[in-house]
């Protein structure tokens, strides 16, 4: 049985179409990534599954339970963690977890037994007695995730869990998320970080403008972008147009110019490299680096959608979309 099943899900906010017929199936015990740029509809999917929002039409089920027909039953099965930690600043880490447990009607003794286990698992034991106000962003996210696991949900939604975290905190959270399926927990992870989906998710569904446009393992998705690419880094970026004309002759598709690099899809793999170098050399184009690389998820996204996603580098991590800073400041 699929832990999460969505069929032809639609949702509009006034005239804005947020979901335009999405399908999704998440196997039990897996981590599945919902990858897409800002505004693609990821949060809307999660909010419908978490019974916080009603769909316009279509079907959404969690462990076989219809979210629209039985929202209370669904709520007992799920956990939700968002981008903004929902923990109380004026309580300690331990107090937060016990409180959450009590709110979900756990017995006091059970809440007091489970809370330290989770604090230990998320490396928060030392900070357990400190007010959350003194926690770093990464510690808050870990506590927030721990809070959503107090009731041992079978399905957990992680909505952009690492957005705004520094690389070290992000990696620490990844290690925690990676372990969740070991207890049979199913994870639906939304992210705009390509690297995050690649690292954590066994399967990825790419969403764009309210539609699912591709589904597969990270490697299968990359395959959709076609074969390898040759990337030439120029000593002088003024040579880019000239280099692109030369690469067009050797490539398997149109070359693209990115800053001081020219990238072209190549069908023949390494065999094309000597010819490229010879022709660039003959034209007097100086090359500071030349490499052959497999397509990235970002290449796949561009190939699939046909529109640019202005991929940025933030803290060394590629992402889709560029409204991240605006969001982090909100
Ligand atoms: P993000 O990465 O920014 O969270 P997302 O993929 O989660 O993006 P959604 O938040 O689901 O995208 O938004 C999908 C579309 O619906 C966007 O065009 C957004 O502007 C719009 N939208 C979302 N919530 C509302 C709302 N409450 N009222 C009006 N429009 C909304």
XYZ file of C-alpha atoms and ligand atoms in Angstrom:
361
model
C 0.000 0.000 0.000
C 1.157 3.528 -0.722
C 1.628 5.607 2.420
C 0.586 8.688 0.473
C -1.556 8.654 -2.622
C -2.596 11.705 -4.590
C -4.616 11.629 -7.769
C -5.416 14.568 -9.996
C -5.287 17.003 -7.085
C -6.352 20.560 -7.879
C -6.449 23.707 -5.814
C -6.908 27.364 -6.688
C -6.585 30.427 -4.515
C -8.959 32.830 -6.214
C -7.630 33.058 -9.722
C -4.222 31.585 -8.862
C -4.020 27.925 -9.825
C -1.710 26.409 -7.194
C -2.260 22.733 -8.100
C -3.202 21.820 -11.625
C -3.787 18.058 -11.402
C -0.940 16.532 -9.384
C -0.395 12.763 -9.020
C 1.906 11.332 -6.382
C 2.473 7.934 -4.817
C 4.823 7.494 -1.858
C 5.733 3.926 -0.809
C 5.640 3.117 2.892
C 8.968 3.449 4.657
C 10.555 5.617 1.962
C 11.823 9.162 1.752
C 10.249 10.776 -1.282
C 11.229 14.260 -2.375
C 8.887 16.850 -3.824
C 11.269 19.117 -5.675
C 10.362 22.399 -7.290
C 11.028 26.129 -7.294
C 9.204 28.724 -5.193
C 5.515 28.761 -5.900
C 5.461 25.338 -7.602
C 2.760 24.128 -5.211
C 4.781 22.009 -2.754
C 3.448 23.610 0.426
C -0.100 23.423 -0.911
C 0.286 19.653 -1.387
C 1.610 19.248 2.150
C -1.102 21.421 3.673
C -3.822 19.396 1.957
C -2.269 16.109 3.116
C -1.914 17.471 6.637
C -5.644 18.399 6.610
C -4.849 22.107 7.041
C -6.341 22.976 3.674
C -9.126 21.486 1.549
C -8.383 20.505 -2.025
C -10.516 21.910 -4.842
C -10.888 18.437 -6.368
C -9.062 15.136 -6.709
C -8.076 12.459 -4.231
C -5.589 12.557 -1.354
C -5.051 9.646 1.023
C -2.675 8.933 3.879
C -2.271 5.209 4.619
C -5.494 4.575 2.759
C -7.468 7.185 4.726
C -9.071 9.953 2.682
C -7.923 13.333 4.049
C -11.114 15.190 3.146
C -13.494 12.539 4.486
C -11.599 11.623 7.678
C -9.312 14.501 8.689
C -9.226 13.515 12.345
C -8.123 9.991 11.565
C -5.436 11.343 9.264
C -4.158 13.714 11.956
C -3.512 10.770 14.238
C -1.234 9.216 11.602
C 0.935 12.171 10.642
C 3.594 14.577 11.828
C 4.398 17.921 10.235
C 7.543 20.016 10.394
C 7.825 23.290 8.573
C 10.415 25.891 7.850
C 9.696 27.793 10.999
C 10.121 25.910 14.211
C 6.855 25.733 16.103
C 8.494 25.307 19.482
C 8.010 27.595 22.487
C 10.995 29.891 23.068
C 10.270 30.333 26.752
C 10.363 26.653 27.590
C 13.320 24.291 27.670
C 13.819 21.660 24.998
C 12.619 18.955 27.370
C 9.567 20.980 28.457
C 8.611 21.561 24.826
C 8.617 17.869 23.995
C 6.683 16.875 27.097
C 4.143 19.634 26.425
C 3.653 18.492 22.826
C 3.216 14.926 24.019
C 0.592 16.038 26.552
C -1.223 18.122 23.911
C -1.487 14.941 21.883
C -2.907 13.173 24.936
C 0.087 11.056 25.789
C 0.231 9.986 29.396
C 2.649 12.109 31.440
C 4.909 9.155 32.253
C 5.059 8.129 28.600
C 5.849 11.700 27.470
C 8.640 11.916 30.066
C 10.071 8.626 28.842
C 9.948 9.450 25.119
C 11.233 13.061 25.307
C 14.773 12.225 26.498
C 15.037 9.432 23.921
C 14.345 11.912 21.132
C 16.622 14.568 22.628
C 19.388 11.969 22.685
C 18.714 10.863 19.088
C 18.877 14.469 17.899
C 21.960 15.362 19.938
C 20.117 17.776 22.176
C 20.662 16.037 25.504
C 23.116 18.641 26.750
C 20.776 21.472 25.792
C 17.671 19.722 27.122
C 17.423 21.933 30.217
C 18.120 25.233 28.434
C 15.458 27.662 27.232
C 14.885 27.274 23.493
C 15.489 31.034 23.188
C 19.197 30.227 23.544
C 19.189 27.547 20.789
C 20.742 28.028 17.348
C 18.579 27.778 14.227
C 19.781 24.245 13.576
C 19.024 23.146 17.155
C 15.501 24.567 16.885
C 14.839 22.661 13.687
C 16.062 19.454 15.289
C 13.842 20.080 18.305
C 10.916 20.855 16.023
C 11.447 17.578 14.192
C 11.747 15.762 17.529
C 8.458 17.376 18.610
C 6.670 16.078 15.536
C 7.990 12.582 16.305
C 6.751 12.522 19.914
C 3.576 10.721 18.888
C 5.464 8.288 16.631
C 3.614 9.242 13.445
C 3.772 6.729 10.611
C 3.961 9.466 7.993
C 5.859 12.701 8.409
C 5.852 15.784 6.198
C 9.031 17.825 6.177
C 8.317 21.104 4.405
C 11.659 22.617 3.410
C 13.204 21.525 6.694
C 16.680 22.938 6.078
C 15.848 26.247 4.395
C 17.895 29.017 5.953
C 20.265 26.696 7.847
C 24.037 26.930 7.506
C 25.742 23.970 5.758
C 26.833 22.306 9.006
C 23.368 22.399 10.585
C 21.902 21.244 7.302
C 24.148 18.183 7.230
C 23.346 17.405 10.871
C 19.637 17.516 10.098
C 20.149 15.336 7.014
C 21.711 12.660 9.192
C 18.654 12.695 11.433
C 16.194 12.614 8.523
C 18.083 9.773 6.863
C 17.463 7.564 9.890
C 13.675 8.075 9.994
C 12.713 5.232 7.612
C 14.572 2.739 9.835
C 11.580 2.727 12.195
C 9.201 2.396 9.279
C 8.396 6.114 9.145
C 7.454 7.391 5.690
C 8.836 10.819 4.843
C 7.548 13.297 2.286
C 10.208 15.953 1.971
C 9.682 19.170 0.058
C 12.779 21.007 -0.965
C 14.206 23.397 -3.474
C 17.718 22.137 -2.787
C 18.826 19.767 -5.494
C 21.576 18.375 -3.339
C 19.129 17.664 -0.518
C 16.763 15.683 -2.750
C 19.699 13.847 -4.291
C 21.155 12.910 -0.919
C 17.996 11.965 0.989
C 15.272 10.884 -1.361
C 14.955 7.425 -2.899
C 12.443 8.855 -5.339
C 11.779 12.390 -6.489
C 8.718 13.987 -8.008
C 9.477 17.260 -9.745
C 6.695 19.815 -9.557
C 6.466 22.915 -11.642
C 3.541 25.327 -11.823
C 1.176 23.029 -9.985
C 1.921 19.920 -12.042
C 4.096 16.863 -11.512
C 6.350 16.793 -14.511
C 8.689 13.898 -13.709
C 9.080 11.086 -11.232
C 11.924 8.657 -10.606
C 15.061 7.955 -8.620
C 17.546 10.849 -8.587
C 19.622 9.002 -11.192
C 16.625 8.355 -13.431
C 15.668 12.026 -13.278
C 19.198 13.043 -14.225
C 19.075 10.628 -17.160
C 16.067 12.567 -18.466
C 18.404 15.480 -19.032
C 20.292 13.419 -21.592
C 23.922 12.398 -21.650
C 27.114 13.994 -20.450
C 28.107 17.613 -20.857
C 31.445 19.125 -21.696
C 32.222 22.257 -19.744
C 34.958 24.615 -20.860
C 36.079 27.283 -18.422
C 37.638 30.187 -20.305
C 40.673 32.144 -19.216
C 38.969 35.220 -20.657
C 35.184 35.400 -20.600
C 35.247 37.728 -23.599
C 35.945 34.587 -25.663
C 32.621 33.018 -24.683
C 30.715 33.647 -27.926
C 33.604 32.395 -30.039
C 34.031 29.295 -27.871
C 30.294 28.612 -28.066
C 30.438 28.623 -31.882
C 33.256 26.067 -31.788
C 31.499 23.867 -29.215
C 28.349 23.886 -31.319
C 30.260 21.903 -33.973
C 31.239 19.207 -31.465
C 28.119 19.157 -29.333
C 24.928 17.218 -29.449
C 22.751 20.248 -28.789
C 23.030 24.007 -28.391
C 25.786 25.252 -26.073
C 24.994 27.497 -23.124
C 27.150 30.286 -21.711
C 27.327 30.680 -17.924
C 29.711 33.392 -16.732
C 33.149 32.248 -17.856
C 32.001 28.748 -18.844
C 30.540 27.271 -21.984
C 28.624 24.017 -21.578
C 27.479 21.714 -24.346
C 25.791 18.288 -24.320
C 28.086 15.701 -25.906
C 26.919 12.322 -27.131
C 30.366 10.850 -27.718
C 31.746 11.209 -24.169
C 35.516 11.631 -23.853
C 36.098 11.020 -27.553
C 35.032 14.575 -28.375
C 37.441 16.260 -25.955
C 40.632 16.262 -28.124
C 38.747 17.808 -31.039
C 37.281 20.534 -28.845
C 40.699 21.387 -27.412
C 42.354 21.417 -30.826
C 39.767 23.754 -32.352
C 39.745 26.108 -29.357
C 43.521 26.215 -29.484
C 43.564 26.880 -33.229
C 41.156 29.793 -32.692
C 43.382 31.215 -29.963
C 40.792 30.689 -27.210
C 42.613 30.082 -23.925
C 41.069 27.427 -21.696
C 41.610 27.334 -17.940
C 39.653 24.108 -17.361
C 37.794 21.490 -19.333
C 35.662 18.762 -17.831
C 33.084 16.195 -18.744
C 30.259 15.846 -16.228
C 27.030 13.959 -15.801
C 23.846 16.025 -15.874
C 22.786 17.461 -12.532
C 19.220 17.584 -11.240
C 19.279 21.212 -12.263
C 20.110 20.270 -15.854
C 17.201 17.828 -15.673
C 14.880 20.506 -14.393
C 15.813 22.820 -17.225
C 15.475 20.059 -19.809
C 12.072 19.076 -18.436
C 10.488 22.474 -17.996
C 12.179 24.322 -20.794
C 12.264 27.431 -18.647
C 15.103 28.862 -16.684
C 15.233 28.495 -12.939
C 18.083 30.949 -12.270
C 20.000 28.473 -10.177
C 21.883 30.195 -7.421
C 24.619 29.141 -5.106
C 23.818 29.819 -1.512
C 26.196 28.569 1.099
C 27.596 26.287 -1.565
C 24.309 24.541 -2.314
C 22.564 24.652 -5.643
C 18.878 25.395 -5.394
C 15.915 26.070 -7.593
C 14.420 29.528 -7.702
C 15.854 32.692 -6.306
C 13.368 33.980 -3.754
C 15.197 32.279 -0.921
C 16.602 35.389 0.686
C 13.242 37.113 0.627
C 11.746 34.079 2.304
C 14.473 33.830 4.934
C 13.915 37.444 5.914
C 10.167 37.078 6.237
P 7.551 27.784 -1.729
O 8.813 27.071 -2.042
O 7.634 29.254 -1.964
O 6.923 27.420 -0.428
P 5.608 26.121 -2.963
O 6.079 25.218 -4.030
O 5.416 25.556 -1.619
O 6.563 27.357 -2.906
P 2.898 27.025 -2.707
O 3.172 27.759 -1.448
O 2.151 25.747 -2.615
O 4.261 26.762 -3.490
O 2.156 28.024 -3.687
C 1.646 27.649 -4.974
C 0.977 28.857 -5.613
O -0.176 29.242 -4.868
C 1.857 30.097 -5.675
O 1.568 30.766 -6.863
C 1.406 30.908 -4.486
O 1.608 32.283 -4.722
C -0.065 30.576 -4.416
N -0.587 30.642 -3.023
C -0.189 29.878 -1.989
N -0.904 30.152 -0.869
C -1.777 31.112 -1.201
C -2.819 31.823 -0.507
N -3.082 31.574 0.773
N -3.523 32.758 -1.186
C -3.264 32.997 -2.500
N -2.325 32.360 -3.225
C -1.585 31.429 -2.604
